XYZ file of C-alpha atoms in Angstrom:
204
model
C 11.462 3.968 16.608
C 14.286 2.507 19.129
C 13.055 -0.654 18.795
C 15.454 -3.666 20.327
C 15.504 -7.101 19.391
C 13.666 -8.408 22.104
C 10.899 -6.178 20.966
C 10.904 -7.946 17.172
C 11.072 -11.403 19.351
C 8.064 -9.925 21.866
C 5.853 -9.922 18.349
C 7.478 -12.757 16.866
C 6.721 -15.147 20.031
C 2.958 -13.524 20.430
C 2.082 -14.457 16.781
C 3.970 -18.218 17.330
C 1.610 -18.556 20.706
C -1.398 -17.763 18.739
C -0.932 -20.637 16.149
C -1.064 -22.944 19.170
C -3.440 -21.779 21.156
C -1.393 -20.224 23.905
C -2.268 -16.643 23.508
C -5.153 -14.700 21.036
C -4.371 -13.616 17.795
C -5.749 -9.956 18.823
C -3.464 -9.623 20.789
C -0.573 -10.610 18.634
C -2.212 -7.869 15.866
C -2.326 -5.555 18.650
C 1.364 -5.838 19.250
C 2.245 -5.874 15.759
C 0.668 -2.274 14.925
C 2.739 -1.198 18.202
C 6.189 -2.401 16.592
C 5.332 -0.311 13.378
C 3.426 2.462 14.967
C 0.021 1.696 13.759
C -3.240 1.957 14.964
C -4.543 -1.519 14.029
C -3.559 -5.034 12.970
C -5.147 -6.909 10.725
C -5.435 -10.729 9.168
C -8.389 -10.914 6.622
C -9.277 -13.943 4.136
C -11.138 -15.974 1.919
C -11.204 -19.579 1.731
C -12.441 -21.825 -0.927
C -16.282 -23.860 -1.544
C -18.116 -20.577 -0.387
C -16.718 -20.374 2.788
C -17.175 -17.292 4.384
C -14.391 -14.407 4.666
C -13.186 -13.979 7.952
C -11.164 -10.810 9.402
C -9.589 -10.536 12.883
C -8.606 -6.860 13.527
C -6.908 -5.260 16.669
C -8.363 -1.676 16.750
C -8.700 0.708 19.682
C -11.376 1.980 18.502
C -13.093 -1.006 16.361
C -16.787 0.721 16.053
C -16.197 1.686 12.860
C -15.497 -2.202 11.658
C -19.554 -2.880 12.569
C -20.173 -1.213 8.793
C -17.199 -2.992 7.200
C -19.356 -5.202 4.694
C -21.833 -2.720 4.134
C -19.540 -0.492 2.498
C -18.155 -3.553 0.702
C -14.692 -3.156 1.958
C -14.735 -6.907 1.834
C -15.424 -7.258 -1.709
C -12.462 -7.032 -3.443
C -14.252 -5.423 -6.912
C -14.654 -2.437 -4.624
C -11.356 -2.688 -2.176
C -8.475 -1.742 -4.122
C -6.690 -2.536 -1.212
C -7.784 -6.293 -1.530
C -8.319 -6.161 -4.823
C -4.880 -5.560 -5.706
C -3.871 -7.599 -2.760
C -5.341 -11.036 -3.691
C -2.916 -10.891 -7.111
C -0.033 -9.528 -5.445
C 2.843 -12.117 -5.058
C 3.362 -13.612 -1.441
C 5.072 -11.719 1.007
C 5.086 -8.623 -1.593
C 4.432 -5.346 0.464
C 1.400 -2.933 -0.977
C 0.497 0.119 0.591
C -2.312 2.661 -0.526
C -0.157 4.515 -3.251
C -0.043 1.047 -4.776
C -3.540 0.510 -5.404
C -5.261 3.950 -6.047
C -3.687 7.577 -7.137
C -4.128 9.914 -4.240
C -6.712 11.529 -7.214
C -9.021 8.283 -7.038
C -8.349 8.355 -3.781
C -10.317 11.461 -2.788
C -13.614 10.666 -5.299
C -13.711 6.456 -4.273
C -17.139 6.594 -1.946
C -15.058 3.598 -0.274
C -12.154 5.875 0.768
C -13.856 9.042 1.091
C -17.097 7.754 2.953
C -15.504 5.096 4.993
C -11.498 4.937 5.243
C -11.108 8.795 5.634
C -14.332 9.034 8.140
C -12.794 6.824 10.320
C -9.490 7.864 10.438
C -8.251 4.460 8.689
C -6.649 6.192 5.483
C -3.765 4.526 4.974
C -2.479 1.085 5.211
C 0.748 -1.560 4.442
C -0.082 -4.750 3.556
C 1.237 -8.350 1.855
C -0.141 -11.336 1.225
C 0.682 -15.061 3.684
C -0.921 -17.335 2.005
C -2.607 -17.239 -1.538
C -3.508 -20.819 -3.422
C -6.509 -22.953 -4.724
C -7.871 -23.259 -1.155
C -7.604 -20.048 0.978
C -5.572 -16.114 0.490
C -4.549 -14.499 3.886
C -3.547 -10.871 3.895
C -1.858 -9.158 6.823
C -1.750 -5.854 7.427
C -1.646 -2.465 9.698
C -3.975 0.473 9.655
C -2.692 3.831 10.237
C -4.591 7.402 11.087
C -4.241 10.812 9.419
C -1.829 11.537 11.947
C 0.322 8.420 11.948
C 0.220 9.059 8.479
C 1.841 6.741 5.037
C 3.990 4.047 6.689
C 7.850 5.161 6.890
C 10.657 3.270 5.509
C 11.821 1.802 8.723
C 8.448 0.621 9.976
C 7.898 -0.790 6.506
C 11.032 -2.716 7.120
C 10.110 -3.517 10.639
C 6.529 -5.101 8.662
C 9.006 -6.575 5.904
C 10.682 -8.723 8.411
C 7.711 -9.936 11.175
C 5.538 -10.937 8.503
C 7.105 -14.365 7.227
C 6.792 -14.855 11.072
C 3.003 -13.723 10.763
C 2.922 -16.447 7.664
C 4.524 -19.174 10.035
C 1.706 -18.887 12.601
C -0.824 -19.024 10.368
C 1.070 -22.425 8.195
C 1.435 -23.515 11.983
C -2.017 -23.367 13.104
C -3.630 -25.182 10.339
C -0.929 -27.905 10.348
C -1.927 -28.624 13.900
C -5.768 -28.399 13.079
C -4.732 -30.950 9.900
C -3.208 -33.281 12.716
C -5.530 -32.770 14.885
C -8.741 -33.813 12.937
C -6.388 -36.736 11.360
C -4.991 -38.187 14.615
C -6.588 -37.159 17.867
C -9.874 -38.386 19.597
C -12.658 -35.913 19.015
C -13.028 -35.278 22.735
C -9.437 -34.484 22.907
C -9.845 -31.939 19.864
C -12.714 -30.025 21.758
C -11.147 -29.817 24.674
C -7.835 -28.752 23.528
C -8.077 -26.924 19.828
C -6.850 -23.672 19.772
C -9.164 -20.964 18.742
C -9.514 -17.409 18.404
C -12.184 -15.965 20.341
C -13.287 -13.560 17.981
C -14.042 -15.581 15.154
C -14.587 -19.360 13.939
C -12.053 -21.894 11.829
C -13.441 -22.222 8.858
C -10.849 -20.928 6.814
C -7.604 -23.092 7.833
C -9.420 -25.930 5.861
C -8.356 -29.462 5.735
């Protein structure tokens, strides 16, 4: 991949700008799935007292995410991807192979109806955060022609993603301090937030 350190640092700094506010999350996916020569990046999650899942995902070509919950890609009794996912341990890389034989693969109306017809077959994955209040999961989609993720971009994934985990810890620390110690005028003025989705799930 030719890949330098100041590219690893490029992602690492984009994902530690997020957590504050400084840059979008997007675009800190986006450069992730670059680094390991994805198509997409990818942060989806549940929190806790029926909040609502939330998913941020960098895609080119993000049409196909419209019909996400009507296929029930977001329920993990029907994702094997997030179904294994939420019991995996943190930081633990999962790919495909991992959570349904290539068999399964091929008759799941999941995969075969909505993975493969997109082009969004395969994927690499690991859990950031997983506890009473809230699971995180971060991960890169890949096309039939990018293919299973190699060895080296898995390790290039295996190494930015306690970074990934630090942004997120980061964000909701300063949300935490924010709501504790700060005027509410202050906090509307100066909160960072994603502009593709809401807050709910950094809780309190």
């Amino acid at each position: 991949m030719g890949l330098s350190d100041d590219d690893l640092l490029a992602v690492v700094d984009a994902f530690g700008a997020a957590a504050i506010g400084a840059e979008d999350w997007l675009h800190a996916l986006s450069r992730l799935a670059e680094v390991t020569g994805s198509e997409a990046g990818q942060l989806i999650g549940y929190g806790a007292h029926g909040q609502e899942p939330f998913m941020w995902t960098a895609d080119p070509d993000p049409g196909w995410l419209e019909r996400f919950a009507e296929y029930g890609a977001a329920d993990p009794k029907i994702n094997p991807r997030i179904g294994l996912g939420m019991r995996m341990p943190i930081l633990r890389l999962l790919t495909d192979q991992d959570a349904i034989s290539r068999d399964e693969r091929r008759q799941h109306p999941l995969y075969a109806d909505y993975f493969d017809r997109n082009d969004r077959p395969f994927i690499c994955a690991a859990n950031l955060v997983k506890d009473q209040e809230r699971w995180v999961g971060l991960a890169v989609l890949r096309t039939r022609r990018q293919g299973e993720i190699t060895d080296q971009q898995r390790a290039v994934f295996a190494a930015l993603a306690p970074h990934v985990r630090a942004a997120v810890h980061m964000q909701r620390c300063w949300r935490i301090a924010a709501h504790r110690y700060w005027p509410v005028s202050w906090r509307r003025s100066r909160l960072p937030c994603s502009s593709s989705t809401g807050g709910a799930w950094y809780g309190r």
